[in-house]
Coordinates of C-alpha atoms in Angstrom, one line a residue:
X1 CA -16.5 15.1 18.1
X2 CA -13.2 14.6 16.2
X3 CA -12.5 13.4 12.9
X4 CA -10.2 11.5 11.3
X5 CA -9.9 8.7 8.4
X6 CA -11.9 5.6 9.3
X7 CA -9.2 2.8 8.4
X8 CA -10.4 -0.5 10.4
X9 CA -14.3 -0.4 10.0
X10 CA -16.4 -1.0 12.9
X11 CA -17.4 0.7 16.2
X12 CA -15.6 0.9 19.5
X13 CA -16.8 1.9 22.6
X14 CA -14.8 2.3 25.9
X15 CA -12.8 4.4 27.9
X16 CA -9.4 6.0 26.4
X17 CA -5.8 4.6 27.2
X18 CA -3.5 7.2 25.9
X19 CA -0.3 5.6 24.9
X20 CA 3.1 7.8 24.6
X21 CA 5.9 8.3 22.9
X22 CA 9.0 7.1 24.9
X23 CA 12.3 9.3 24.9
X24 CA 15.4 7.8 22.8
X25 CA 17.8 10.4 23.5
X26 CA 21.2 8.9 23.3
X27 CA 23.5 12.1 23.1
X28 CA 24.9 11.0 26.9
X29 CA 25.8 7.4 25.6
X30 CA 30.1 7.5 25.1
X31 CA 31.4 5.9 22.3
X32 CA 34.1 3.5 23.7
X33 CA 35.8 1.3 20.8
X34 CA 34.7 -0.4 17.6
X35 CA 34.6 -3.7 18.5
X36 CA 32.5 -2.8 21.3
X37 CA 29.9 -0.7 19.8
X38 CA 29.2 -3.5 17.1
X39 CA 29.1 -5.8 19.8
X40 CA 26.4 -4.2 21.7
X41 CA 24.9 -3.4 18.4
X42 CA 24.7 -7.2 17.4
X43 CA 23.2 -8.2 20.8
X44 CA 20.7 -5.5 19.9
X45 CA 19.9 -7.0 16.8
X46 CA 19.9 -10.5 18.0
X47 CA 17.4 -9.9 20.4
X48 CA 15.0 -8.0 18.1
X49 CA 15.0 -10.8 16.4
X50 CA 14.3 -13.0 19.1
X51 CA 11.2 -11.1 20.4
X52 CA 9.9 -10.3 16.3
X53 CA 10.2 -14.3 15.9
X54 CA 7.9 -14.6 19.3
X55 CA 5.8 -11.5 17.6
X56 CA 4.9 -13.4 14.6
X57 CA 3.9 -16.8 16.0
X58 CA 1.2 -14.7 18.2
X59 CA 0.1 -13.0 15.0
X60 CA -0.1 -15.7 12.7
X61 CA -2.6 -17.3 16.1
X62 CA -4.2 -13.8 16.1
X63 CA -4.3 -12.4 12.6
X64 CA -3.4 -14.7 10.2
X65 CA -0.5 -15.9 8.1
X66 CA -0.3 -13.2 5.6
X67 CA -0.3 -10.5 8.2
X68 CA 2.3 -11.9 10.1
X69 CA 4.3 -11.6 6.9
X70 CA 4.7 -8.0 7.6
X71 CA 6.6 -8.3 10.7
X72 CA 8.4 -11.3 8.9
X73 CA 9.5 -8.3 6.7
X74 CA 10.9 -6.4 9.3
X75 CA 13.0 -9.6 10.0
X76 CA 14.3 -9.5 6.4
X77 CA 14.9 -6.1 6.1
X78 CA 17.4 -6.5 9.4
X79 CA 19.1 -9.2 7.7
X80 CA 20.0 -7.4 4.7
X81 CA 23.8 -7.7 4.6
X82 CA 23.4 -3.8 3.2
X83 CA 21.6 -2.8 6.3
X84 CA 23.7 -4.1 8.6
X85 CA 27.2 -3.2 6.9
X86 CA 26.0 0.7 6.5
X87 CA 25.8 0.7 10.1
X88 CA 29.1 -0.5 11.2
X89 CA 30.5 1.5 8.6
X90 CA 29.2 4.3 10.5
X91 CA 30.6 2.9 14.0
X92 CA 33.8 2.5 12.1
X93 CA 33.7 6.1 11.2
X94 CA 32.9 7.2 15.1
X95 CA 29.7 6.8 15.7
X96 CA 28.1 4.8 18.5
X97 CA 25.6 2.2 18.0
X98 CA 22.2 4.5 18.5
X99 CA 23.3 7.0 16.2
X100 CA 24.6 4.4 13.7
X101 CA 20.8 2.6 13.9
X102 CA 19.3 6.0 13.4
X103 CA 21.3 7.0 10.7
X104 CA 21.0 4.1 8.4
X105 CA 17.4 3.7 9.5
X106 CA 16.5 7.3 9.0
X107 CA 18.1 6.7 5.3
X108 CA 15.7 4.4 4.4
X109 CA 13.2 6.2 5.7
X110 CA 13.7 9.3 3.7
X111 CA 13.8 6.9 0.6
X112 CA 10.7 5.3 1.1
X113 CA 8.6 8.6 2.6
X114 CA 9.3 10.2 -0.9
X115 CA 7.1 8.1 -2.8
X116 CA 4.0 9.0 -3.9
X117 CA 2.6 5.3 -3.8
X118 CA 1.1 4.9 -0.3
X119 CA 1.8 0.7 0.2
X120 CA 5.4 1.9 -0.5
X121 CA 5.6 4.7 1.8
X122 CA 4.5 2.2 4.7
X123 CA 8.0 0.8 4.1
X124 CA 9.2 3.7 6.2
X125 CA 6.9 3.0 8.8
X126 CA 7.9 -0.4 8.8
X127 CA 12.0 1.3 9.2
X128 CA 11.1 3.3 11.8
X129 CA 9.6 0.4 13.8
X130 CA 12.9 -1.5 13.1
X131 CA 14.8 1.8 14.5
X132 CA 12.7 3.0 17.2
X133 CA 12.9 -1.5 18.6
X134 CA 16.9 -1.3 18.0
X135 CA 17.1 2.0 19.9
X136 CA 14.9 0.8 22.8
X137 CA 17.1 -2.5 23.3
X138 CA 20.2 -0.8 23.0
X139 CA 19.0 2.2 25.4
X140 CA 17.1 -0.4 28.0
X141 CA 14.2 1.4 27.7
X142 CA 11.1 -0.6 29.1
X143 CA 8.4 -0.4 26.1
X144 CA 4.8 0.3 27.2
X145 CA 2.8 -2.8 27.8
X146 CA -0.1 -2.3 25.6
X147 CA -1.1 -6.2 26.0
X148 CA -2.3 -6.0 29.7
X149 CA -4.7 -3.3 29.5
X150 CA -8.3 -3.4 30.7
X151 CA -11.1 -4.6 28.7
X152 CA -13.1 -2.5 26.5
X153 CA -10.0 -0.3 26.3
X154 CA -9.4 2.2 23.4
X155 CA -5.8 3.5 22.8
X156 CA -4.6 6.2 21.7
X157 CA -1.4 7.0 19.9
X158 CA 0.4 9.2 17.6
X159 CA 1.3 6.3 16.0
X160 CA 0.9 2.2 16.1
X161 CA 4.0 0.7 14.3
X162 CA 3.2 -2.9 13.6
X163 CA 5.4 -4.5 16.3
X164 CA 3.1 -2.6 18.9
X165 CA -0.1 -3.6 17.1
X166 CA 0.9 -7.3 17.2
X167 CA 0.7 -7.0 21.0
X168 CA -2.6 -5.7 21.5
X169 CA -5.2 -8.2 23.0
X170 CA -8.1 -7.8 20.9
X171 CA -10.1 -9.6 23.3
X172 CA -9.6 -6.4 25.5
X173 CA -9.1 -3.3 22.9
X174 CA -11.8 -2.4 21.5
X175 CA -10.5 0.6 19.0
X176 CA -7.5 2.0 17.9
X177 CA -7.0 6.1 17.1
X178 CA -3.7 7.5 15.9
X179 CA -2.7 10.9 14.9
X180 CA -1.1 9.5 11.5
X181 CA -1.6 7.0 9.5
X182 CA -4.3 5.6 6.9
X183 CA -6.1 3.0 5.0
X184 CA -2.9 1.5 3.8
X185 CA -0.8 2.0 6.8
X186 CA 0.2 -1.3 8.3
X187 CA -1.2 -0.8 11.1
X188 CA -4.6 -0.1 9.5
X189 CA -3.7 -3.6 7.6
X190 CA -3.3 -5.7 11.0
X191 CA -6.0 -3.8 12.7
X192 CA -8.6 -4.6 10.2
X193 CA -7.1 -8.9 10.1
X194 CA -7.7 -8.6 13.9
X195 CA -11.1 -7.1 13.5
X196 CA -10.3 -3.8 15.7
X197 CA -11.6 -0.5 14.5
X198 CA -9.5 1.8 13.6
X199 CA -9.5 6.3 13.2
X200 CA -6.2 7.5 12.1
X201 CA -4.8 11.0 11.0
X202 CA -6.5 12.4 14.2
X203 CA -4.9 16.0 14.8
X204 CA -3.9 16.1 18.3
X205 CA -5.2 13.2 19.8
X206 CA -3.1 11.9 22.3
X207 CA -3.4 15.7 23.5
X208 CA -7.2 16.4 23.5
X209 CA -8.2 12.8 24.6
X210 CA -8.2 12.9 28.4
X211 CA -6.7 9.5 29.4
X212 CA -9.9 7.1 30.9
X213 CA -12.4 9.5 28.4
X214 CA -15.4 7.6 27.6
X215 CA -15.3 7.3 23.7
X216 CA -16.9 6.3 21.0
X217 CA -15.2 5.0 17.6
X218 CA -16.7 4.8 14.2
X219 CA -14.2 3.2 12.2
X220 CA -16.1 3.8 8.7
X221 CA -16.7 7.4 9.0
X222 CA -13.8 7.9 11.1
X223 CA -15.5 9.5 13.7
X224 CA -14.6 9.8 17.5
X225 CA -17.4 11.0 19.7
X226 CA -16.2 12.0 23.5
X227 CA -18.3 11.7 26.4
X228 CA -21.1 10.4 24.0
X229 CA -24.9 10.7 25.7
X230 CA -27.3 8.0 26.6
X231 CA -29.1 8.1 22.9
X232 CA -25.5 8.4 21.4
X233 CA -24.2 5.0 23.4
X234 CA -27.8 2.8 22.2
X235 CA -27.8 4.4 18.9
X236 CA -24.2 2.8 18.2
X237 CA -24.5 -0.3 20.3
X238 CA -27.3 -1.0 17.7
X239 CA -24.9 -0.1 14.7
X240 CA -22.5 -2.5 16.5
X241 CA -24.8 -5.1 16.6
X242 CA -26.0 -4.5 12.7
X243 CA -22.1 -4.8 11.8
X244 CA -21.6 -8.2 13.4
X245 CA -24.6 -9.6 10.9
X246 CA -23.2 -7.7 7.9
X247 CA -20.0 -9.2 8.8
X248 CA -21.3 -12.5 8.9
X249 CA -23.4 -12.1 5.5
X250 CA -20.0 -11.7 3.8
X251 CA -19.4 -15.5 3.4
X252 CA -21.6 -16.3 1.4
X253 CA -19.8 -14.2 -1.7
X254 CA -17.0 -16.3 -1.4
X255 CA -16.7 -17.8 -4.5
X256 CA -19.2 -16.1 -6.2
X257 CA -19.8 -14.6 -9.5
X258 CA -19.8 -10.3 -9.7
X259 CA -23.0 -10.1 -10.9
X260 CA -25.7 -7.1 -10.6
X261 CA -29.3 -7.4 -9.9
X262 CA -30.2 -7.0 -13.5
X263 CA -27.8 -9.6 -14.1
X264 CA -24.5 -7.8 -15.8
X265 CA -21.3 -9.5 -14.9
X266 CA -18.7 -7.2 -13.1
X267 CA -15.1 -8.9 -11.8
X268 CA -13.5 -7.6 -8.5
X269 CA -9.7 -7.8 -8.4
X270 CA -7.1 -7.5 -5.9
X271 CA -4.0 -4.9 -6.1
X272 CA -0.4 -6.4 -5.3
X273 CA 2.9 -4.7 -4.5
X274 CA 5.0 -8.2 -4.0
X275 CA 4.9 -11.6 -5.5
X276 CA 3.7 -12.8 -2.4
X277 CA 1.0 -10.6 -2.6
X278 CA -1.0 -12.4 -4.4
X279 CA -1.6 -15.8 -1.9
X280 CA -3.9 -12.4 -0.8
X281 CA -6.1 -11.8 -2.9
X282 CA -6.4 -15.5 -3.6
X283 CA -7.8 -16.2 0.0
X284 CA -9.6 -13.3 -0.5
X285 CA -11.8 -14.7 -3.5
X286 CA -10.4 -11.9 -6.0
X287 CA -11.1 -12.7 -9.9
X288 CA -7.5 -11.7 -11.4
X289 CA -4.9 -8.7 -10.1
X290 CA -6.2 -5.5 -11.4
X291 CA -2.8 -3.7 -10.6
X292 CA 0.8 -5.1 -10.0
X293 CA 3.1 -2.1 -8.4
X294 CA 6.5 -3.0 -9.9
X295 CA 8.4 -0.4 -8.0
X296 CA 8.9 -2.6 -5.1
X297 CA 11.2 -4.9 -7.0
X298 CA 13.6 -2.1 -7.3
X299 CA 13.7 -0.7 -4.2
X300 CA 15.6 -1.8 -0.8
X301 CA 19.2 -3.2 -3.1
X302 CA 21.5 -1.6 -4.3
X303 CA 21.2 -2.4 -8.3
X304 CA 19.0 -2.8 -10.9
X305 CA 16.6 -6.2 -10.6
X306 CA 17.6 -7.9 -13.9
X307 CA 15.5 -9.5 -16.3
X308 CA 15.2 -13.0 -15.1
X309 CA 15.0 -11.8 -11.2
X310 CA 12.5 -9.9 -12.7
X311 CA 10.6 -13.0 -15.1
X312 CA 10.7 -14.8 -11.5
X313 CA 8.7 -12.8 -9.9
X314 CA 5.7 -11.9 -12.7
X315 CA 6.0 -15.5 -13.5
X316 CA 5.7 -16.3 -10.1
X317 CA 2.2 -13.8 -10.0
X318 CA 1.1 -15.6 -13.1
X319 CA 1.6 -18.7 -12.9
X320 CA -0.5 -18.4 -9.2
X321 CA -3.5 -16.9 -10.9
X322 CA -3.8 -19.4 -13.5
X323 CA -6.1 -18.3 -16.2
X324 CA -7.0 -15.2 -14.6
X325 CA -6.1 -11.9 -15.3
X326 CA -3.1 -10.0 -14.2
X327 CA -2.2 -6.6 -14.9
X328 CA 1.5 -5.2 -14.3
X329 CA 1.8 -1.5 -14.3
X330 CA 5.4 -0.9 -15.8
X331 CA 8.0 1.4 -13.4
X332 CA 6.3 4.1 -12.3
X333 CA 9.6 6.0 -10.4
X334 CA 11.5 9.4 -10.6
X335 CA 12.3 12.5 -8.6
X336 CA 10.0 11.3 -5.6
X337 CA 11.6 8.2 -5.3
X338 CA 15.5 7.8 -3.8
X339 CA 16.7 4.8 -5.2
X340 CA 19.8 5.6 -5.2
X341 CA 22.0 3.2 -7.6
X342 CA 19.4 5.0 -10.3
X343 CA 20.7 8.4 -9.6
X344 CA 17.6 9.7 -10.3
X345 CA 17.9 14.2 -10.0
X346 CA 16.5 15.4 -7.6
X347 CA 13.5 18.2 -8.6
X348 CA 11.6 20.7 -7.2
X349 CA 8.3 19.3 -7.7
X350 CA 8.6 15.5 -8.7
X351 CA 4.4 15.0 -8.7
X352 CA 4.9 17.1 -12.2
X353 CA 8.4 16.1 -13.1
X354 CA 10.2 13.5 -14.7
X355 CA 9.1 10.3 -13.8
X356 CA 6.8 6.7 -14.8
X357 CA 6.5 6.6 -18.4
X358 CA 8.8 9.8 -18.8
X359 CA 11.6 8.4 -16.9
X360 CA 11.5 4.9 -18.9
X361 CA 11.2 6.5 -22.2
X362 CA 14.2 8.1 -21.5
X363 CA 15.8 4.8 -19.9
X364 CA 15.0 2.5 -22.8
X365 CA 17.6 0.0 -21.6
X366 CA 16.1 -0.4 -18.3
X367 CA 12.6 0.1 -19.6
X368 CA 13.5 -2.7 -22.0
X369 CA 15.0 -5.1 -19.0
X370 CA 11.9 -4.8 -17.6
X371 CA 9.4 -5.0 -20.9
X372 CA 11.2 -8.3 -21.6
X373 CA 10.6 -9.6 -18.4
X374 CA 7.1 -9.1 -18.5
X375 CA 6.8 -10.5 -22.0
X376 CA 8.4 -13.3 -21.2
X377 CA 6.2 -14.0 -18.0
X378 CA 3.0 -13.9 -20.3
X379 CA 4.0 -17.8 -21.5
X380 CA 2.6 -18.6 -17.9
X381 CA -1.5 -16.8 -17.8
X382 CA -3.1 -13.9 -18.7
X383 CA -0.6 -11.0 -18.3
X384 CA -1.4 -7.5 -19.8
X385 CA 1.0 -4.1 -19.3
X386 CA -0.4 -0.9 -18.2
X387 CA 1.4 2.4 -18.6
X388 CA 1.6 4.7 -15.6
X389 CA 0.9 8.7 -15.4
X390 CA 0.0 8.9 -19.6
X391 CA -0.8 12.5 -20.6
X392 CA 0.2 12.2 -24.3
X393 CA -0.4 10.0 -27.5
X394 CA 3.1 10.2 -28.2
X395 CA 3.9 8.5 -25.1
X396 CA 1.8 5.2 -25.7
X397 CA 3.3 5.2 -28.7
X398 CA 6.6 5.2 -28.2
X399 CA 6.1 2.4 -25.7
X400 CA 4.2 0.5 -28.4
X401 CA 7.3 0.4 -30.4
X402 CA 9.8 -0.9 -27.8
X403 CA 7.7 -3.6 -26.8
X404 CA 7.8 -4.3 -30.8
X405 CA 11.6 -3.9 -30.5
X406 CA 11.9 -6.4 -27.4
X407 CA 9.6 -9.0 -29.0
X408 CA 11.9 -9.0 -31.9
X409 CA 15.2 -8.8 -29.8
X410 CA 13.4 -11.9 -27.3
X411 CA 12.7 -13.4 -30.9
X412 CA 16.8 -13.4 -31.9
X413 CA 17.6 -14.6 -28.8
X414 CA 15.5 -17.8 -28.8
X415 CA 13.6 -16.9 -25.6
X416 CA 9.6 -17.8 -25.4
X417 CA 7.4 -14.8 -24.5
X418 CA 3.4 -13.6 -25.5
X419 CA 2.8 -10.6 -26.9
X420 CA 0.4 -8.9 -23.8
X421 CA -2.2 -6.5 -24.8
X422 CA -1.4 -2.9 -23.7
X423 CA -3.5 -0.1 -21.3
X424 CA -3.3 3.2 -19.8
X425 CA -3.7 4.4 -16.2
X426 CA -5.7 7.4 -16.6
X427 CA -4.2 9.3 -13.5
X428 CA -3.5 12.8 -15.0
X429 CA -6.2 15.3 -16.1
X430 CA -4.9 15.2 -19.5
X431 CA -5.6 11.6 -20.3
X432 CA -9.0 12.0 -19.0
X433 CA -9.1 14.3 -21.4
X434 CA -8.0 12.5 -25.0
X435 CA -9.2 9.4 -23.3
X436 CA -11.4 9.2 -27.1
X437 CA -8.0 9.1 -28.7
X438 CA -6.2 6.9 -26.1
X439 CA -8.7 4.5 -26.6
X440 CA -7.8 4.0 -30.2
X441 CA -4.3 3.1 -29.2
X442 CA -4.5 0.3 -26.6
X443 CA -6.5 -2.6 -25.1
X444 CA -7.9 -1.0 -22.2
X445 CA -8.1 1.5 -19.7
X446 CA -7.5 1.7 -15.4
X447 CA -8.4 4.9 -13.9
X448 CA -6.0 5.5 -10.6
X449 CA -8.5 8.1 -8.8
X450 CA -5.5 8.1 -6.2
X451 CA -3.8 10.2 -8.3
X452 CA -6.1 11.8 -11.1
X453 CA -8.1 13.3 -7.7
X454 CA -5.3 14.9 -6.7
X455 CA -4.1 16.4 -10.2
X456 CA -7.8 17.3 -10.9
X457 CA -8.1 19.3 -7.8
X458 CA -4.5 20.6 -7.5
X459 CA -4.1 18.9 -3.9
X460 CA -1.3 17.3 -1.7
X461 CA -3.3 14.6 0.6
X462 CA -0.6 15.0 2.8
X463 CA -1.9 18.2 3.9
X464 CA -3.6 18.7 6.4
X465 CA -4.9 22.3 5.3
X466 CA -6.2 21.3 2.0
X467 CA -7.2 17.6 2.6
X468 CA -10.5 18.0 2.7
X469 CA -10.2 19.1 -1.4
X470 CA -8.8 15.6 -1.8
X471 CA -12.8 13.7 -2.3
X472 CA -13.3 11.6 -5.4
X473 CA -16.9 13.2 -5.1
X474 CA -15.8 16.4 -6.0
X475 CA -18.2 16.7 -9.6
X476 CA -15.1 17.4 -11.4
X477 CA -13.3 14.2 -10.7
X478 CA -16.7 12.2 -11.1
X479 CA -17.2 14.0 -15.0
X480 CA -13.5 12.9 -15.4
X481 CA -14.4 9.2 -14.2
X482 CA -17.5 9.1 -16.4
X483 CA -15.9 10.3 -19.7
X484 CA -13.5 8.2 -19.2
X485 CA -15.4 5.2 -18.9
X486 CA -17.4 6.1 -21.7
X487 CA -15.2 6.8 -24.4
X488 CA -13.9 3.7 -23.0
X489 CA -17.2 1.7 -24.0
X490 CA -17.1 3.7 -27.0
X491 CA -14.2 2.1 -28.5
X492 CA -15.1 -1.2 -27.1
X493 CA -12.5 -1.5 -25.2
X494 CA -12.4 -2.7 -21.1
X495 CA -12.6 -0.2 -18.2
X496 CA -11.0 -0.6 -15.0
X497 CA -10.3 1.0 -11.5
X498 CA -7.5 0.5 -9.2
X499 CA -7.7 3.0 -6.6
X500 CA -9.2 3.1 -3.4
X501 CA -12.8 4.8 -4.4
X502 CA -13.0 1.4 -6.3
X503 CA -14.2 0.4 -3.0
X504 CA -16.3 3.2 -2.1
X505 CA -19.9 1.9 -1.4
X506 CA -21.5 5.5 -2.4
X507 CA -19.4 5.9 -5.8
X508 CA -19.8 1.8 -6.7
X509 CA -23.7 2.8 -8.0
X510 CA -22.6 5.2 -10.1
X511 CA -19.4 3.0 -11.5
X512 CA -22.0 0.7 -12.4
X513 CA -24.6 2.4 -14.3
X514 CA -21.8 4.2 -16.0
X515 CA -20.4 0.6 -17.3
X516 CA -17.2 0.2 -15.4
X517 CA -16.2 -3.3 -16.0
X518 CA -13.4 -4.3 -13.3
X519 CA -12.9 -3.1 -9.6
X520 CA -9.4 -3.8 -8.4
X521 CA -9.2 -3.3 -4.2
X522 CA -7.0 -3.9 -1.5
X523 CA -7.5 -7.8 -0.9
X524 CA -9.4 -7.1 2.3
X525 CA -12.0 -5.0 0.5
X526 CA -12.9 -8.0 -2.2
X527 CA -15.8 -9.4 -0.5
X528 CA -17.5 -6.2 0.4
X529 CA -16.7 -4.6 -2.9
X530 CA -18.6 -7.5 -4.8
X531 CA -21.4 -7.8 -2.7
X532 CA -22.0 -4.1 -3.0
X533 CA -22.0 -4.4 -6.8
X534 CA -24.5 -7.5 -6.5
X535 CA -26.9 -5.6 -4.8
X536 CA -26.9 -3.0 -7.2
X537 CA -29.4 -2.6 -10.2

């Protein structure tokens, strides 16, 4: 049996297709003039856009709309003036057109890999589709046909990049496994719209897997079973058979209140990265946006968003939701993210250095930009501002009195804005900790268990060798959780969570009879995250 992180629930069962990485070497390619290398490189681009545009009308038939946004993004990234100008200014410099796609491509990549966010570091994923396409086209490489295989087919792949998980034929693939990859991975995202299980981060896959293997995939304990018995094969054609019901049952909390057996009202949010994010968790039935990543607005330009680019877009999110609530955690950047025109240092450790709250505190003009913004967006529904990555009283404080300072600098102007109530993430051990005396200071609290599991337990998910530390069960994160939330009813303030355990049908229980009032989720998880609360006590 191999293991893995069950991203697509559901099972799978059928023989293996392994699927492998194609060679991009260009070093033999001759660079012959300028003119001629952007030439080539514009047919490249041209048809990538051709075949993306074919791409997305398949997926909006197969997926859905909002998933075929994401290889619409692809589309605007390419067409980013900045994009395309980096890489003729590399052909201009001597470079042919592979190693001008790679270069400027594998720039971007770097940026977005170094954040600690997970929906931002699938932006690199997303680049690296882009380059890998450009570098295929331009190369004439002949891409594996992953729509034609047999039915009942489960590939395996180091790595699905969305492009090559639009072509699969769902009707004929009955699992996915990849050797990277997660929950939040793009490929994870698509796979669950088009109803395919999914296993990803499976060491060695594509080498271990013997192509035409019979397998078995359990996409919710991301388990792979190989050469499964008789008992194996009827035990989890039953479980496949129990799904499709469960599935099914999900309807019917469309719509519905988040209420518990014993009758306590609960509300289940969605969590956003984009403006357009939010025609998600809409669809998806979710009762207000329990967490609003700003960080997205900055990145992928070349300058600061300014206050009414920014107004536009948390007005935008607002004015969607209507009355309901919408929480916008304020810049939560530093050392781990490149965005270059912020010429943010470099540090050795970034996870403990100078970034979030620290970084704006320090920035008050740009902190203020964006304050402003957010105050002013609050005119249009029910906005409230959470502070990322807390760990002192000080801090809260401080940002208490420049949002007094921008209310009376938006007041001198003559601009219309609402005072929003403030809160905390609690992400770091520390405000866990004096989460008695943050309470005192703001409106509410959202614990990120993203995070404060990995500071708790002094662990890079990202490592293989130590990611099995990385478990929101661990009793030391669930004391931290607990506290939290009760000091949190203490002061009779509300008590969020935005992180993926929000989610987690085992912890939910728990969240419950400890008095956790909102559970913010991916958009696809709303429906199963409320009826899990309803059935509970």
């Amino acid at each position: 049996m191999l293991k893995g992180i069950g991203s697509s629930g559901g099972y799978g069962i059928g023989k293996a297709v392994i699927i492998r990485d194609c060679t991009l070497d260009y070093k033999s390619v001759k660079y012959t003039t300028a003119d001629d290398e952007k030439s080539r490189l514009r047919s490249a681009v041209e048809r990538f856009e051709q075949e993306t545009r074919s791409l997305v009308e398949d997926l909006k038939e197969n997926a859905g709309e909002k998933e075929a946004e994401i290889l619409e993004g692809h589309l605007m990234m390419l067409q980013d003036p900045f994009m395309l100008s980096q890489m003729e200014e590399g052909i201009d410099a001597g470079s042919v057109a592979e190693a001008a796609v790679d270069s400027v491509c594998t720039m971007f990549i770097d940026m977005f890999s170094s954040v600690d966010d997970e929906l931002t570091r699938q932006r690199a994923s997303d680049v690296k589709d882009i380059k890998n396409s450009l570098l295929e086209i331009l190369l004439g490489v002949e891409k594996t046909d992953i729509s034609s295989v047999a039915k009942n087919s489960i590939l395996i792949a180091k790595d699905f990049t969305p492009s090559m998980t639009s072509r699969i034929n769902a009707k004929n693939v009955c699992a996915i496994v990849t050797e990277v990859g997660g929950v939040t991975s793009h490929s994870a995202i698509l796979a669950r719209a088009m109803g395919i299980p999914a296993v990803m981060s499976v060491v060695g896959a594509t080498e271990v897997i013997a192509d035409g293997e019979e397998l078995i995939v359990d996409g919710f304990k991301g388990k792979i079973i190989t050469n499964p018995t008789s008992n194996e094969l009827a035990l989890y054609k039953q479980k496949y058979n129990d799904f499709l019901q469960e599935k099914e049952s999900l309807n019917e909390y469309f719509g519905k209140a988040t209420v518990t057996k014993s009758g306590v009202v609960k509300k289940v949010y969605g969590n956003i990265g984009r403006p357009e994010d939010v025609q998600n968790v809409l669809q998806s039935s979710g009762e207000g946006i329990g967490l609003f990543r700003t960080e997205f607005l900055f990145m992928d330009r070349d300058r600061c968003p300014t206050e009414d680019e920014q107004f536009e877009a948390y007005s935008t999110v607002a004015r969607a939701m209507g009355d309901k609530e919408v929480i916008i955690r304020t810049l939560d950047i530093g050392g781990d993210k490149a965005i270059e025109y912020l010429k943010i240092e470099r540090e050795e450790n970034p996870f403990l250095g100078h970034r979030a709250i620290r970084y704006c505190l320090d920035n008050t003009e740009l902190y203020k930009t964006q304050l402003k913004a957010i105050l002013r967006a609050g005119q249009f529904g029910d906005i409230k501002i959470m502070l990322p990555l807390v760990t002192t009283l000080d801090e809260v404080r401080r940002a208490k009195a420049l949002i007094d300072e921008c209310c009376d600098e938006l007041e001198q102007q003559g601009k219309r804005y609402k005072k929003a109530p403030l809160g905390v993430m609690i992400e770091t051990p520390s405000a866990a900790l004096i989460s008695d005396l943050l309470a005192k200071e703001v409106e509410f609290f959202s614990i990120g268990t993203n995070d404060l599991t990995g500071y708790i337990m002094a662990v890079d998910r990202g490592n293989a060798n130590v990611s099995s530390l990385y478990d929101v069960f661990q009793p030391s994160v669930l004391r931290a959780i607990e506290m939290t939330i009760k000091n949190a009813k203490a002061a009779g303030i509300t008590v969020g969570m935005c992180g993926e355990a929000a989610a987690h049908a085992d912890l939910i229980p728990k969240l419950v009879e400890w008095g956790l009032d909102e559970f913010s989720v991916s958009p696809s998880s709303i429906l199963q995250t409320r009826k899990y609360i309803c059935s509970c006590k």
